[in-house]
Amino acid sequence: MSLEGRDIISIRDFTKAELERMLSAADLMEPLAKRGSEILKGKIMATLFFEPSTRTRLSFESAMNRLGGSSIGFAEPGGTSVQKGENLTDTIKVVENYADVLVVRHPLEGASRLAGEVANVPVINAGSGSEEHPTQAILDIYTMKREFGSIDGLKVAMVGDLRYGRTVHSLAYALSLYKNTKLFLISPELLRMRREVLEDIGKNIEVEEGRDLKKILPEVDVIYMTRIQKERFADPAEYESVKGSYRLTRADLKEAKEGAIVMHPLPRVDEVDYDVDSTVHARYFKQVWYGLLVRMGLLALVLGAV
Ligand code: NCD
């Protein structure tokens, strides 16, 4: 199976076999990440970031560099006229002449999909509004696979902002490809996962919604904490009413399963106490390393190098 030339816009565009292919490509990348490689020599990646980012952009750039390729691009927080669909189209039509692959992050939902339709080179969605963040979900799944050996049968709690957080949407779709996983969706009422996503994943896997993290802590293998997405609230008073809803502490984790792991897409604000970092459960920094391998693998796949 080849993923050469494919766009990576939504997890829903891929089968389980294709997702597994991406995970095995990441495995192949570990030795290359350590010693460097030239498999993408001469290839250029353009990063078009219309919204702030640190790790996603640096992770893609590092991935490209470690494979011998190079990168160009921009990171303009809160870009102005570029938020209009027409101008995005023009930007893409220009930049595709300069690069072999485009990595796009945009505050508007649908922007990456549009970019993919316009561009003649592969487009990778690095976050589209509160809709999706597929490469984060692939690295989340990869983290679970590396830590537990397999995804099947895992019980995963997603905690925090399930309404505006895009990583949780992509991750929920990805987990729903693994039939006997169970998902606990823990959030304040206001930040419950969107109904359409819930309906889709509910067809394939067991899903339980709730508000109390402590109650389900002894049951789950993965505690996936997320930041309340302050910048995506239309009403600041709404944000004030839910901020600080969850704060996972070292003491809380005494109730967790022995082998349970804590994950987080980062950046963290106050939802995971710093004293969790030194527990046996913390995996959020390890997740960053796995993310590098996944992005190396994805670039190599869409550019036809593996
Ligand atoms: C996430 C994002 O941008 O959606 N960050 C990331 O890419 N790891 C999560 C967040 O901003 O809370």
Coordinates of N, CA, C and O in Angstrom, one line a residue, residues 21-186:
R21 N 0.0 1.5 8.7 CA 1.2 1.7 7.9 C 1.9 2.9 8.4 O 3.2 2.9 8.4
M22 N 1.2 3.9 8.8 CA 1.9 5.1 9.3 C 2.6 4.8 10.6 O 3.7 5.3 10.8
L23 N 2.0 4.0 11.4 CA 2.7 3.6 12.7 C 4.0 2.8 12.4 O 5.0 3.0 13.1
S24 N 3.9 1.9 11.4 CA 5.1 1.1 11.2 C 6.2 2.0 10.5 O 7.4 1.8 10.7
A25 N 5.8 3.0 9.7 CA 6.8 3.9 9.2 C 7.5 4.7 10.3 O 8.7 4.9 10.2
A26 N 6.8 5.0 11.3 CA 7.4 5.7 12.5 C 8.4 4.8 13.1 O 9.5 5.3 13.5
D27 N 8.1 3.5 13.2 CA 9.1 2.6 13.8 C 10.4 2.6 13.0 O 11.5 2.6 13.6
L28 N 10.3 2.6 11.7 CA 11.4 2.6 10.8 C 12.3 3.9 11.0 O 13.5 3.9 10.7
M29 N 11.7 4.9 11.5 CA 12.4 6.2 11.6 C 13.3 6.3 12.8 O 14.1 7.2 12.8
E30 N 13.1 5.5 13.8 CA 13.8 5.7 15.1 C 15.3 5.7 14.8 O 16.0 6.6 15.3
P31 N 15.9 4.7 14.1 CA 17.3 4.7 13.9 C 17.8 5.9 13.1 O 18.8 6.5 13.3
L32 N 16.9 6.3 12.1 CA 17.3 7.4 11.3 C 17.3 8.7 12.1 O 18.1 9.6 11.8
A33 N 16.3 8.8 13.0 CA 16.3 10.0 13.8 C 17.5 10.2 14.7 O 18.0 11.3 14.9
K34 N 18.1 9.0 15.1 CA 19.3 9.0 15.9 C 20.5 9.3 15.2 O 21.4 10.1 15.6
R35 N 20.7 8.7 14.0 CA 21.9 8.9 13.3 C 21.9 9.9 12.1 O 22.9 10.2 11.5
G36 N 20.6 10.3 11.7 CA 20.5 11.2 10.6 C 20.4 10.4 9.3 O 20.7 9.2 9.3
S37 N 19.8 11.0 8.3 CA 19.5 10.3 7.0 C 19.4 11.2 5.9 O 19.3 12.5 6.0
E38 N 19.5 10.7 4.7 CA 19.4 11.6 3.5 C 18.2 11.2 2.6 O 18.2 11.5 1.4
I39 N 17.3 10.4 3.1 CA 16.2 9.9 2.2 C 15.3 11.0 1.6 O 14.7 10.7 0.6
L40 N 15.3 12.1 2.2 CA 14.5 13.2 1.6 C 15.4 14.3 1.1 O 15.0 15.5 0.9
K41 N 16.7 14.0 0.8 CA 17.6 15.0 0.3 C 17.0 15.6 -1.0 O 16.5 15.0 -1.9
G42 N 17.1 17.0 -1.0 CA 16.6 17.7 -2.2 C 15.1 18.0 -2.1 O 14.6 18.8 -2.9
K43 N 14.4 17.5 -1.1 CA 13.0 17.8 -1.0 C 12.8 19.0 -0.1 O 13.6 19.2 0.9
I44 N 11.8 19.8 -0.4 CA 11.5 21.0 0.4 C 10.1 20.9 1.0 O 9.1 20.6 0.3
M45 N 10.0 21.2 2.3 CA 8.7 21.3 2.9 C 8.4 22.8 3.2 O 9.3 23.5 3.7
A46 N 7.2 23.2 3.0 CA 6.8 24.6 3.4 C 5.8 24.5 4.5 O 4.8 23.8 4.5
T47 N 6.1 25.2 5.6 CA 5.2 25.3 6.7 C 4.4 26.6 6.6 O 5.0 27.7 6.7
L48 N 3.1 26.5 6.5 CA 2.2 27.7 6.4 C 1.4 27.7 7.7 O 0.4 27.1 7.8
F49 N 1.8 28.5 8.7 CA 1.2 28.5 10.0 C 0.5 29.9 10.2 O 1.1 30.9 10.4
F50 N -0.9 29.8 10.1 CA -1.7 31.0 10.2 C -2.1 31.2 11.7 O -3.0 32.0 12.0
E51 N -1.6 30.4 12.5 CA -2.0 30.3 13.9 C -0.8 29.9 14.8 O 0.1 29.2 14.3
P52 N -0.7 30.4 16.0 CA 0.5 30.1 16.8 C 0.8 28.6 17.0 O -0.1 27.8 17.1
S53 N 2.1 28.3 17.1 CA 2.5 26.9 17.3 C 4.0 26.9 17.8 O 4.7 27.8 17.3
T54 N 4.4 26.0 18.6 CA 5.8 25.8 18.8 C 6.1 24.4 18.4 O 6.9 24.2 17.5
R55 N 5.5 23.5 19.1 CA 6.0 22.1 18.9 C 5.6 21.5 17.5 O 6.5 20.8 16.9
T56 N 4.5 21.8 17.1 CA 4.1 21.1 15.8 C 5.0 21.6 14.7 O 5.5 20.8 13.9
R57 N 5.2 22.9 14.6 CA 6.1 23.4 13.5 C 7.5 23.0 13.7 O 8.1 22.5 12.7
L58 N 8.0 23.1 14.9 CA 9.4 22.7 15.1 C 9.6 21.2 14.9 O 10.6 20.7 14.4
S59 N 8.6 20.4 15.3 CA 8.6 19.0 15.1 C 8.7 18.6 13.6 O 9.5 17.8 13.2
F60 N 7.9 19.2 12.8 CA 7.9 19.0 11.4 C 9.3 19.4 10.8 O 9.8 18.7 9.9
E61 N 9.8 20.6 11.2 CA 11.0 21.0 10.7 C 12.2 20.1 11.1 O 13.0 19.8 10.2
S62 N 12.2 19.7 12.3 CA 13.2 18.8 12.8 C 13.1 17.4 12.0 O 14.1 16.9 11.6
A63 N 11.8 17.0 11.8 CA 11.6 15.7 11.1 C 12.2 15.8 9.7 O 12.9 14.9 9.2
M64 N 11.9 16.9 9.0 CA 12.4 17.1 7.6 C 14.0 17.2 7.6 O 14.6 16.6 6.8
N65 N 14.5 17.9 8.6 CA 16.0 18.1 8.6 C 16.7 16.7 8.9 O 17.7 16.4 8.3
R66 N 16.1 15.9 9.8 CA 16.7 14.7 10.1 C 16.6 13.7 8.9 O 17.4 12.7 8.9
L67 N 15.8 14.0 8.0 CA 15.7 13.1 6.8 C 16.5 13.7 5.6 O 16.4 13.2 4.5
G68 N 17.2 14.8 5.9 CA 18.1 15.3 4.8 C 17.4 16.4 3.9 O 18.0 16.9 3.0
G69 N 16.1 16.6 4.2 CA 15.4 17.6 3.4 C 15.5 19.0 4.0 O 16.2 19.2 5.0
S70 N 14.8 20.0 3.4 CA 14.9 21.3 4.0 C 13.5 22.0 4.1 O 12.6 21.4 3.5
S71 N 13.4 23.0 4.8 CA 12.1 23.6 5.0 C 12.1 25.1 4.9 O 13.1 25.8 5.2
I72 N 11.0 25.7 4.4 CA 10.8 27.1 4.3 C 9.4 27.3 4.9 O 8.7 26.4 5.2
G73 N 9.1 28.6 5.2 CA 7.7 28.8 5.7 C 7.6 30.0 6.5 O 8.5 30.8 6.7
F74 N 6.4 30.2 7.1 CA 6.1 31.3 8.0 C 5.2 30.9 9.1 O 4.5 29.9 9.0
A75 N 5.3 31.7 10.2 CA 4.5 31.5 11.4 C 4.0 32.8 11.9 O 4.6 33.5 12.7
E76 N 2.9 33.2 11.3 CA 2.3 34.5 11.6 C 1.1 34.3 12.5 O 0.0 34.0 12.0
P77 N 1.2 34.5 13.8 CA 0.0 34.4 14.6 C -1.1 35.3 14.2 O -0.8 36.5 14.0
G78 N -2.3 34.8 14.2 CA -3.4 35.7 13.9 C -3.3 36.4 12.6 O -3.7 37.6 12.5
G79 N -2.8 35.8 11.6 CA -2.7 36.4 10.3 C -4.0 37.1 9.9 O -5.1 36.8 10.3
T80 N -3.9 38.2 9.1 CA -5.1 39.0 8.9 C -5.9 38.7 7.7 O -6.7 37.8 7.7
S81 N -5.5 39.3 6.5 CA -6.3 39.0 5.3 C -6.1 37.6 4.8 O -7.0 37.1 4.1
V82 N -5.1 36.9 5.3 CA -4.9 35.5 4.8 C -6.0 34.6 5.3 O -6.2 33.5 4.9
Q83 N -6.8 35.1 6.3 CA -7.9 34.2 6.8 C -9.1 34.1 5.8 O -10.0 33.4 6.0
K84 N -9.1 34.9 4.8 CA -10.1 34.9 3.8 C -9.8 33.7 2.8 O -8.8 33.6 2.3
G85 N -10.8 32.9 2.5 CA -10.6 31.8 1.7 C -9.9 32.0 0.4 O -9.0 31.3 0.0
E86 N -10.3 33.1 -0.3 CA -9.7 33.4 -1.6 C -8.2 33.6 -1.5 O -7.5 33.1 -2.3
N87 N -7.8 34.3 -0.5 CA -6.4 34.6 -0.3 C -5.6 33.3 0.0 O -4.5 33.2 -0.4
L88 N -6.2 32.5 0.8 CA -5.5 31.2 1.1 C -5.3 30.4 -0.2 O -4.2 29.9 -0.4
T89 N -6.3 30.4 -1.0 CA -6.1 29.7 -2.3 C -4.9 30.2 -3.1 O -4.1 29.5 -3.6
D90 N -4.8 31.6 -3.2 CA -3.7 32.2 -3.9 C -2.4 31.8 -3.2 O -1.4 31.5 -3.9
T91 N -2.3 31.9 -1.9 CA -1.1 31.6 -1.2 C -0.6 30.2 -1.5 O 0.5 29.9 -1.8
I92 N -1.6 29.2 -1.5 CA -1.3 27.8 -1.8 C -0.8 27.7 -3.3 O 0.2 27.0 -3.5
K93 N -1.4 28.4 -4.2 CA -1.0 28.3 -5.6 C 0.4 28.8 -5.8 O 1.1 28.4 -6.7
V94 N 0.8 29.7 -5.0 CA 2.1 30.3 -5.1 C 3.1 29.3 -4.4 O 4.1 28.9 -5.1
V95 N 2.8 29.0 -3.2 CA 3.8 28.2 -2.4 C 4.1 26.8 -3.0 O 5.1 26.3 -2.8
E96 N 3.1 26.2 -3.6 CA 3.3 24.9 -4.2 C 4.4 24.8 -5.2 O 4.9 23.8 -5.5
N97 N 4.7 26.0 -5.8 CA 5.8 26.0 -6.7 C 7.1 25.9 -6.0 O 8.2 25.6 -6.6
Y98 N 7.1 26.3 -4.7 CA 8.4 26.3 -4.0 C 8.7 25.1 -3.2 O 9.8 24.9 -2.7
A99 N 7.7 24.2 -3.0 CA 7.9 23.1 -2.1 C 7.3 21.8 -2.6 O 6.4 21.8 -3.5
D100 N 7.7 20.7 -2.1 CA 7.2 19.3 -2.4 C 6.1 18.9 -1.5 O 5.4 17.9 -1.8
V101 N 6.0 19.5 -0.4 CA 4.9 19.1 0.6 C 4.6 20.4 1.4 O 5.5 21.2 1.7
L102 N 3.3 20.6 1.7 CA 2.9 21.8 2.5 C 2.3 21.3 3.8 O 1.5 20.3 3.8
V103 N 2.7 22.0 4.9 CA 2.1 21.7 6.2 C 1.4 23.0 6.6 O 1.9 24.0 6.7
V104 N 0.0 22.8 6.8 CA -0.8 24.0 7.0 C -1.5 24.0 8.3 O -2.2 23.0 8.7
R105 N -1.4 25.1 9.1 CA -2.2 25.2 10.3 C -3.0 26.5 10.1 O -2.5 27.5 9.7
H106 N -4.3 26.4 10.4 CA -5.2 27.6 10.1 C -6.3 27.6 11.2 O -6.8 26.5 11.6
P107 N -6.8 28.8 11.6 CA -7.8 28.9 12.6 C -9.2 28.5 12.1 O -10.1 28.2 12.9
L108 N -9.4 28.5 10.8 CA -10.7 28.2 10.2 C -10.8 26.7 9.9 O -9.9 26.1 9.3
E109 N -12.0 26.2 10.3 CA -12.3 24.8 9.9 C -12.4 24.7 8.4 O -12.9 25.6 7.8
G110 N -11.9 23.6 7.9 CA -12.1 23.5 6.4 C -10.9 24.1 5.6 O -10.8 23.8 4.4
A111 N -10.1 24.9 6.3 CA -9.0 25.5 5.5 C -8.0 24.5 5.0 O -7.6 24.7 3.8
S112 N -7.6 23.5 5.7 CA -6.7 22.5 5.3 C -7.3 21.7 4.1 O -6.6 21.4 3.2
R113 N -8.5 21.4 4.2 CA -9.2 20.7 3.2 C -9.2 21.5 1.9 O -8.9 20.9 0.8
L114 N -9.5 22.8 2.0 CA -9.4 23.6 0.8 C -8.0 23.6 0.2 O -7.8 23.5 -1.0
A115 N -7.0 23.8 1.1 CA -5.6 23.8 0.7 C -5.3 22.5 -0.1 O -4.6 22.5 -1.1
G116 N -5.8 21.4 0.4 CA -5.5 20.1 -0.2 C -6.2 20.0 -1.6 O -5.6 19.4 -2.5
E117 N -7.3 20.6 -1.7 CA -8.0 20.5 -3.0 C -7.3 21.4 -4.0 O -7.2 21.1 -5.2
V118 N -6.7 22.5 -3.6 CA -6.1 23.4 -4.5 C -4.7 23.0 -4.9 O -4.3 23.1 -6.1
A119 N -3.9 22.4 -3.9 CA -2.5 22.1 -4.2 C -2.3 20.9 -5.0 O -3.1 19.9 -4.9
N120 N -1.3 20.9 -5.8 CA -0.9 19.7 -6.6 C 0.2 18.9 -5.9 O 0.6 17.9 -6.4
V121 N 0.6 19.4 -4.7 CA 1.6 18.6 -3.9 C 0.8 18.2 -2.6 O -0.2 18.8 -2.3
P122 N 1.3 17.2 -1.9 CA 0.6 16.7 -0.7 C 0.5 17.8 0.4 O 1.4 18.6 0.5
V123 N -0.7 17.9 1.0 CA -0.9 18.9 2.1 C -1.1 18.1 3.4 O -1.9 17.1 3.4
I124 N -0.4 18.5 4.4 CA -0.6 17.9 5.8 C -1.3 18.9 6.7 O -0.8 20.0 6.8
N125 N -2.4 18.5 7.3 CA -3.1 19.4 8.2 C -2.4 19.4 9.5 O -2.4 18.4 10.2
A126 N -1.9 20.6 10.0 CA -1.3 20.7 11.3 C -2.2 21.3 12.3 O -1.7 21.9 13.2
G127 N -3.5 21.2 12.0 CA -4.5 21.8 13.0 C -5.4 22.8 12.2 O -5.0 23.7 11.6
S128 N -6.7 22.4 12.2 CA -7.7 23.2 11.5 C -8.8 23.6 12.5 O -9.6 22.8 12.8
G129 N -8.7 24.9 12.9 CA -9.7 25.3 13.9 C -9.9 24.4 15.1 O -8.9 23.9 15.6
S130 N -11.1 24.1 15.5 CA -11.3 23.2 16.6 C -11.7 21.8 16.0 O -12.2 20.9 16.7
E131 N -11.5 21.7 14.7 CA -12.0 20.5 14.0 C -11.1 19.3 14.1 O -11.5 18.3 14.8
E132 N -9.9 19.4 13.6 CA -9.0 18.2 13.6 C -7.5 18.5 13.7 O -7.1 19.7 13.3
H133 N -6.7 17.6 14.1 CA -5.3 17.7 14.2 C -4.8 16.3 14.0 O -4.3 15.7 15.0
P134 N -4.8 15.8 12.7 CA -4.6 14.4 12.5 C -3.2 13.9 12.9 O -3.1 12.8 13.4
T135 N -2.2 14.7 12.7 CA -0.8 14.1 13.0 C -0.6 14.0 14.5 O 0.1 13.1 14.9
Q136 N -1.3 14.9 15.3 CA -1.3 14.7 16.7 C -1.9 13.4 17.1 O -1.4 12.6 17.9
A137 N -3.1 13.1 16.5 CA -3.8 11.8 16.8 C -2.9 10.6 16.4 O -2.9 9.6 17.2
I138 N -2.2 10.7 15.3 CA -1.4 9.6 14.9 C -0.3 9.4 15.9 O 0.0 8.2 16.3
L139 N 0.3 10.5 16.4 CA 1.4 10.3 17.4 C 0.8 9.9 18.7 O 1.5 9.2 19.5
D140 N -0.4 10.3 19.0 CA -1.0 9.8 20.3 C -1.2 8.3 20.2 O -0.9 7.6 21.2
I141 N -1.7 7.8 19.1 CA -2.0 6.4 18.9 C -0.6 5.6 18.9 O -0.5 4.6 19.5
Y142 N 0.4 6.2 18.3 CA 1.7 5.6 18.3 C 2.3 5.5 19.7 O 2.9 4.5 20.1
T143 N 2.1 6.6 20.5 CA 2.5 6.5 21.9 C 1.9 5.4 22.6 O 2.6 4.6 23.3
M144 N 0.6 5.2 22.4 CA -0.1 4.1 23.1 C 0.4 2.8 22.7 O 0.6 1.8 23.5
K145 N 0.7 2.6 21.4 CA 1.2 1.4 20.8 C 2.5 1.1 21.4 O 2.8 -0.1 21.8
R146 N 3.4 2.1 21.4 CA 4.8 1.8 22.0 C 4.7 1.5 23.5 O 5.5 0.7 24.0
E147 N 3.8 2.2 24.2 CA 3.8 2.0 25.7 C 3.1 0.7 26.1 O 3.4 0.1 27.1
F148 N 2.0 0.3 25.3 CA 1.3 -0.9 25.7 C 1.4 -2.1 24.8 O 0.9 -3.1 25.0
G149 N 2.1 -1.9 23.6 CA 2.3 -3.0 22.7 C 1.1 -3.1 21.7 O 1.3 -3.6 20.6
S150 N -0.1 -2.7 22.1 CA -1.2 -2.7 21.2 C -2.3 -1.8 21.7 O -2.3 -1.4 22.9
I151 N -3.1 -1.3 20.8 CA -4.2 -0.4 21.1 C -5.4 -1.2 21.6 O -6.3 -0.6 22.4
D152 N -5.6 -2.4 21.1 CA -6.8 -3.1 21.3 C -7.1 -3.3 22.8 O -6.2 -3.7 23.5
G153 N -8.3 -3.1 23.2 CA -8.7 -3.3 24.6 C -8.3 -2.1 25.6 O -8.7 -2.2 26.7
L154 N -7.7 -1.1 25.1 CA -7.3 0.0 26.0 C -8.5 0.8 26.4 O -9.5 1.0 25.6
K155 N -8.5 1.3 27.7 CA -9.5 2.2 28.1 C -8.9 3.6 28.3 O -7.9 3.7 29.0
V156 N -9.4 4.5 27.5 CA -8.8 5.8 27.4 C -9.8 6.9 27.9 O -10.9 7.0 27.5
A157 N -9.3 7.7 28.9 CA -10.1 8.9 29.3 C -9.5 10.1 28.6 O -8.4 10.4 28.7
M158 N -10.4 10.9 28.0 CA -10.0 12.2 27.4 C -10.7 13.2 28.4 O -11.9 13.2 28.6
V159 N -9.8 14.1 28.8 CA -10.3 15.0 29.9 C -10.1 16.5 29.5 O -9.0 16.9 29.0
G160 N -11.1 17.3 29.8 CA -10.9 18.8 29.6 C -11.8 19.4 28.6 O -13.0 19.2 28.7
D161 N -11.2 20.0 27.6 CA -12.0 20.7 26.6 C -12.3 19.8 25.4 O -11.5 19.8 24.4
L162 N -13.4 19.1 25.4 CA -13.7 18.2 24.3 C -14.5 18.8 23.2 O -14.8 18.3 22.2
R163 N -14.9 20.1 23.4 CA -15.7 20.8 22.5 C -14.8 21.6 21.5 O -14.9 21.5 20.3
Y164 N -13.8 22.4 22.0 CA -13.0 23.2 21.2 C -11.6 22.5 20.9 O -10.9 23.0 20.0
G165 N -11.3 21.5 21.6 CA -10.0 20.9 21.4 C -10.0 20.1 20.1 O -10.9 19.2 20.0
R166 N -9.1 20.3 19.2 CA -9.1 19.5 18.0 C -8.4 18.2 18.1 O -8.7 17.3 17.4
T167 N -7.4 18.1 19.0 CA -6.7 16.8 19.1 C -7.6 15.7 19.5 O -7.5 14.6 19.1
V168 N -8.6 16.0 20.4 CA -9.5 15.0 20.9 C -10.4 14.5 19.9 O -10.8 13.3 19.9
H169 N -10.8 15.4 18.9 CA -11.6 14.9 17.8 C -10.9 13.9 17.0 O -11.4 12.8 16.7
S170 N -9.7 14.3 16.5 CA -8.9 13.3 15.7 C -8.6 12.0 16.5 O -8.7 10.9 15.9
L171 N -8.3 12.2 17.7 CA -7.9 11.0 18.5 C -9.1 10.0 18.7 O -9.0 8.8 18.6
A172 N -10.3 10.6 18.9 CA -11.5 9.8 19.0 C -11.8 9.0 17.7 O -12.1 7.8 17.8
Y173 N -11.6 9.7 16.6 CA -11.8 9.0 15.3 C -10.8 7.9 15.2 O -11.1 6.8 14.7
A174 N -9.5 8.2 15.5 CA -8.5 7.1 15.4 C -8.8 5.9 16.3 O -8.7 4.8 15.9
L175 N -9.1 6.2 17.5 CA -9.4 5.1 18.5 C -10.6 4.3 18.0 O -10.7 3.1 18.3
S176 N -11.6 4.9 17.4 CA -12.8 4.2 17.0 C -12.5 3.2 15.9 O -13.3 2.3 15.6
L177 N -11.3 3.2 15.3 CA -10.9 2.2 14.3 C -10.5 0.9 15.1 O -10.3 -0.2 14.4
Y178 N -10.2 1.0 16.4 CA -9.8 -0.2 17.1 C -11.0 -0.7 18.0 O -11.3 -0.1 19.0
K179 N -11.7 -1.7 17.5 CA -13.0 -2.0 17.9 C -13.2 -2.1 19.4 O -14.2 -1.7 19.9
N180 N -12.4 -2.8 20.1 CA -12.7 -3.0 21.5 C -12.1 -2.0 22.5 O -11.8 -2.3 23.7
T181 N -11.7 -0.8 22.0 CA -11.3 0.2 23.0 C -12.5 0.8 23.6 O -13.6 0.7 23.1
K182 N -12.3 1.4 24.8 CA -13.4 2.1 25.4 C -13.0 3.5 25.8 O -11.9 3.8 26.2
L183 N -13.9 4.5 25.5 CA -13.5 5.9 25.7 C -14.4 6.5 26.8 O -15.6 6.4 26.8
F184 N -13.7 7.2 27.7 CA -14.4 7.9 28.7 C -14.2 9.4 28.4 O -13.1 9.9 28.3
L185 N -15.3 10.1 28.2 CA -15.2 11.6 27.9 C -15.5 12.4 29.1 O -16.7 12.5 29.5
I186 N -14.5 13.0 29.7 CA -14.7 13.7 30.9 C -14.5 15.2 30.7 O -13.4 15.7 30.3

